[in-house]
Coordinates of N, CA and C in Angstrom, one line a residue:
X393 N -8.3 10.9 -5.8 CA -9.5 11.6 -5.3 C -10.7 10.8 -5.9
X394 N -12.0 10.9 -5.1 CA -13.1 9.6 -5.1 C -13.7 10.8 -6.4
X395 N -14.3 10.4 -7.4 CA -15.4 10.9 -8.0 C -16.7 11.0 -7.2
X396 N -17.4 11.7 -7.6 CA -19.2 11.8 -7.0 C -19.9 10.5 -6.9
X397 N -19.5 10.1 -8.3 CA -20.2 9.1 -8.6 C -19.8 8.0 -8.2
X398 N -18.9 7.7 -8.3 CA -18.2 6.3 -7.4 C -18.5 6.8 -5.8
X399 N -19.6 7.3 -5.3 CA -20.0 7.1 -3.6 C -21.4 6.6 -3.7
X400 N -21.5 6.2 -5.2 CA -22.7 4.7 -5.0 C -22.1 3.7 -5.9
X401 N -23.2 2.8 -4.9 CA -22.6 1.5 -5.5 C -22.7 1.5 -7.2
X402 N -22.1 0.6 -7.5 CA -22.0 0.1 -9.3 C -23.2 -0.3 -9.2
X403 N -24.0 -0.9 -8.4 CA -24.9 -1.4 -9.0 C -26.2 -0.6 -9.6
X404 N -26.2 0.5 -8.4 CA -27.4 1.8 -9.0 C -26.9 2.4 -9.8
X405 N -26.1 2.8 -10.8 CA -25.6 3.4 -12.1 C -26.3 1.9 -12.7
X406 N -25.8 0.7 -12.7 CA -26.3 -0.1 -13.4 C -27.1 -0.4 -13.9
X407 N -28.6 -0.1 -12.8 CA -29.7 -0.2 -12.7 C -30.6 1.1 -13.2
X408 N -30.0 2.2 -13.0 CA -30.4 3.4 -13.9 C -30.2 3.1 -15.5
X409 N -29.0 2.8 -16.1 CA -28.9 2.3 -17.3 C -29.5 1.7 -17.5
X410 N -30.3 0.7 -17.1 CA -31.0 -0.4 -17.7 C -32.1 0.0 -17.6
X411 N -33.1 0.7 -16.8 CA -34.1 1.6 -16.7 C -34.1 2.1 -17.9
X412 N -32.6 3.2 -18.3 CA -32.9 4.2 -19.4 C -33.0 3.4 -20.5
X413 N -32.0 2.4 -20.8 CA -31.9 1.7 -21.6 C -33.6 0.9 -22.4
X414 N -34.4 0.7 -21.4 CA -35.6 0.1 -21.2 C -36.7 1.2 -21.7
X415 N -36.5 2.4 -21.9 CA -37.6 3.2 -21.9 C -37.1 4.4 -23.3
X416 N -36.0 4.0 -23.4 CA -35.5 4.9 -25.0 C -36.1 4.2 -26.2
X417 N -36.5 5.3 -26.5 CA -37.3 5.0 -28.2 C -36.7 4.6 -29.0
X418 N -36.9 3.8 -29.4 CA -35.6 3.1 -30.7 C -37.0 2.9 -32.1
X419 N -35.6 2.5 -33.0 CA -36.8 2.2 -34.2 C -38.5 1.5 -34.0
X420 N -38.2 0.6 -32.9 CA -39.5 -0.3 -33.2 C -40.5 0.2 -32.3
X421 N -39.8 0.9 -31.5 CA -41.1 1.7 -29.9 C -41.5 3.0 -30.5
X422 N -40.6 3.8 -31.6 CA -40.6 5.3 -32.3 C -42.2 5.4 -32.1
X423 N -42.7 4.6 -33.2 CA -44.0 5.0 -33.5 C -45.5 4.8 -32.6
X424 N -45.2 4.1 -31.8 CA -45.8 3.6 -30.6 C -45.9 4.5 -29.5
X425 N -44.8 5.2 -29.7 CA -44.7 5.7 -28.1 C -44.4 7.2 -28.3
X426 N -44.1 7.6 -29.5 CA -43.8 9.0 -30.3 C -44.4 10.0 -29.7
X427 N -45.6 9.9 -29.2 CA -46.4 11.8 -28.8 C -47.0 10.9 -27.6
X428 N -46.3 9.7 -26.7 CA -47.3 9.7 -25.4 C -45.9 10.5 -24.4
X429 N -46.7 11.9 -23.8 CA -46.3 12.4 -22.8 C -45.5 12.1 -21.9
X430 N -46.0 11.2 -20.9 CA -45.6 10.5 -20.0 C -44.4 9.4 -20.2
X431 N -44.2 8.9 -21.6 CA -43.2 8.0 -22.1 C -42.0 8.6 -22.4
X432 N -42.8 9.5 -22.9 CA -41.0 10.5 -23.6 C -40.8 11.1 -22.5
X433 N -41.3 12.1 -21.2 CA -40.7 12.7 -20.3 C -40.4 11.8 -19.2
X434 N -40.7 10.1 -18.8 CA -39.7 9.4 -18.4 C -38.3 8.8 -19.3
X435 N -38.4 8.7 -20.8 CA -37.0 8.6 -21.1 C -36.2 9.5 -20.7
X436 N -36.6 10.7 -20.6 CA -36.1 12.0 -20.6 C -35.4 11.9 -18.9
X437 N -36.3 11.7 -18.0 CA -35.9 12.1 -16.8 C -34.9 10.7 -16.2
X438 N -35.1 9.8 -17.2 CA -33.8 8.7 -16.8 C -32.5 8.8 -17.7
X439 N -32.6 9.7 -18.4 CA -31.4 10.1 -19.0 C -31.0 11.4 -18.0
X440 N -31.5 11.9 -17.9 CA -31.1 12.8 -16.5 C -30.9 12.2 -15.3
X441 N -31.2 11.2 -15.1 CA -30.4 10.2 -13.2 C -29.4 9.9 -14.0
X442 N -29.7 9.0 -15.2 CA -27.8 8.3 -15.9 C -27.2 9.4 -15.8
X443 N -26.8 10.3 -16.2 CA -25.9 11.5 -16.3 C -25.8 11.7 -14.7
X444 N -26.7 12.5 -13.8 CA -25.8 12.6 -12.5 C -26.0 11.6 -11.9
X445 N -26.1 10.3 -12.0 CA -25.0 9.1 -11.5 C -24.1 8.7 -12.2
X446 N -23.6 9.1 -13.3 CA -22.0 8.8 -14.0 C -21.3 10.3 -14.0
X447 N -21.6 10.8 -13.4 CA -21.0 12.1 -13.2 C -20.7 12.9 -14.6
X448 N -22.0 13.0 -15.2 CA -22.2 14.3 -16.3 C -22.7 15.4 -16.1
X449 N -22.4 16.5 -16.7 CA -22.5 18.0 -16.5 C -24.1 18.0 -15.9
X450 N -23.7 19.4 -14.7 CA -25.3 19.8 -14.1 C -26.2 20.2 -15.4
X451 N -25.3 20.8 -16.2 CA -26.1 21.7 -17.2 C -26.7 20.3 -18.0
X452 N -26.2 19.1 -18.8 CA -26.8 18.3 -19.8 C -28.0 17.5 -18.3
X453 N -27.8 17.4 -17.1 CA -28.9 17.1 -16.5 C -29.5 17.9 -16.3
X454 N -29.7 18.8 -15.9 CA -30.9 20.1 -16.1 C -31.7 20.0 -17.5
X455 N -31.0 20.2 -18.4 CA -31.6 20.3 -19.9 C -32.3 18.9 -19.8
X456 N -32.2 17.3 -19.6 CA -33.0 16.7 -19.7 C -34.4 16.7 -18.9
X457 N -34.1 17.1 -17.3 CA -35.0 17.6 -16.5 C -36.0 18.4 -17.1
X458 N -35.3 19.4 -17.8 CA -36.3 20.6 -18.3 C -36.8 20.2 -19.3
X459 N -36.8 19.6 -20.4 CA -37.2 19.3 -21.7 C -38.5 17.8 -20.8
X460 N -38.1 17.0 -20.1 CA -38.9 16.6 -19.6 C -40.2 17.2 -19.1
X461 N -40.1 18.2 -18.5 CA -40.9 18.8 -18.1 C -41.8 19.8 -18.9
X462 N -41.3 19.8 -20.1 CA -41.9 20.8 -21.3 C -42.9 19.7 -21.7
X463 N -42.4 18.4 -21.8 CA -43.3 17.3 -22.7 C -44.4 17.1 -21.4
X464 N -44.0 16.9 -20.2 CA -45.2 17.2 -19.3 C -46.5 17.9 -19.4
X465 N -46.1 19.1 -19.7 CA -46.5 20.3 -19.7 C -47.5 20.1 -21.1
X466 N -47.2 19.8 -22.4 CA -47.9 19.8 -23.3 C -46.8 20.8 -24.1
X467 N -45.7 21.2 -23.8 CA -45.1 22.6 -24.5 C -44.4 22.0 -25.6
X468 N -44.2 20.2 -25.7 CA -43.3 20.0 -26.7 C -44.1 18.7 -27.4
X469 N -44.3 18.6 -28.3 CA -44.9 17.3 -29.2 C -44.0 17.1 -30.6
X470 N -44.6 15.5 -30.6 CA -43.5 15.0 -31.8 C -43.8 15.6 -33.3
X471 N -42.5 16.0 -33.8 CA -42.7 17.1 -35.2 C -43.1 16.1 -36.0
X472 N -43.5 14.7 -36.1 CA -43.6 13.7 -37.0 C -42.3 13.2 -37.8
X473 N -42.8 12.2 -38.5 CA -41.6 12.0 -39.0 C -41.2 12.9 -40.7
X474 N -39.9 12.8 -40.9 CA -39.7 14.4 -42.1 C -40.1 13.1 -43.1
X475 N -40.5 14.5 -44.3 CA -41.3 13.8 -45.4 C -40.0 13.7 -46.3
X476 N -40.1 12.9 -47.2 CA -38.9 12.5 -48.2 C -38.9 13.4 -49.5

């Protein structure tokens, strides 16, 4: 039986990963990109395409959808980083 996701090509899963891959905050972008709106609720909403194009739960793509849309919204900002 076909999975969902195998009724696109490899190459658009591919090309979404590399999107997400491209726009995830890692150590060196953390601080740079930490409380801009628009950066975090696109990592957000391409972690939500990777999931429903490799066939992960509605629910963990919804939750990124939604959390994206909180940071949209202004409802979610970065806690900073924890003090030592």
């Amino acid at each position: 039986m076909q999975k969902p996701q195998d009724k696109l090509p490899k190459e658009i899963r591919e090309l979404a990963t590399d999107l997400h891959n491209k726009l995830v905050l890692n150590d060196r972008s953390w601080h740079k990109f930490k409380s801009d709106k628009n950066r975090r609720a696109a990592e957000l909403l391409s972690g939500a395409l990777v999931q429903l194009l490799h066939g992960g739960s509605h629910k963990d793509v919804e939750e990124f959808a939604s959390q994206a849309i909180r940071w949209l919204k202004g409802e979610v900002k970065d806690p900073g980083c924890p003090k030592s």
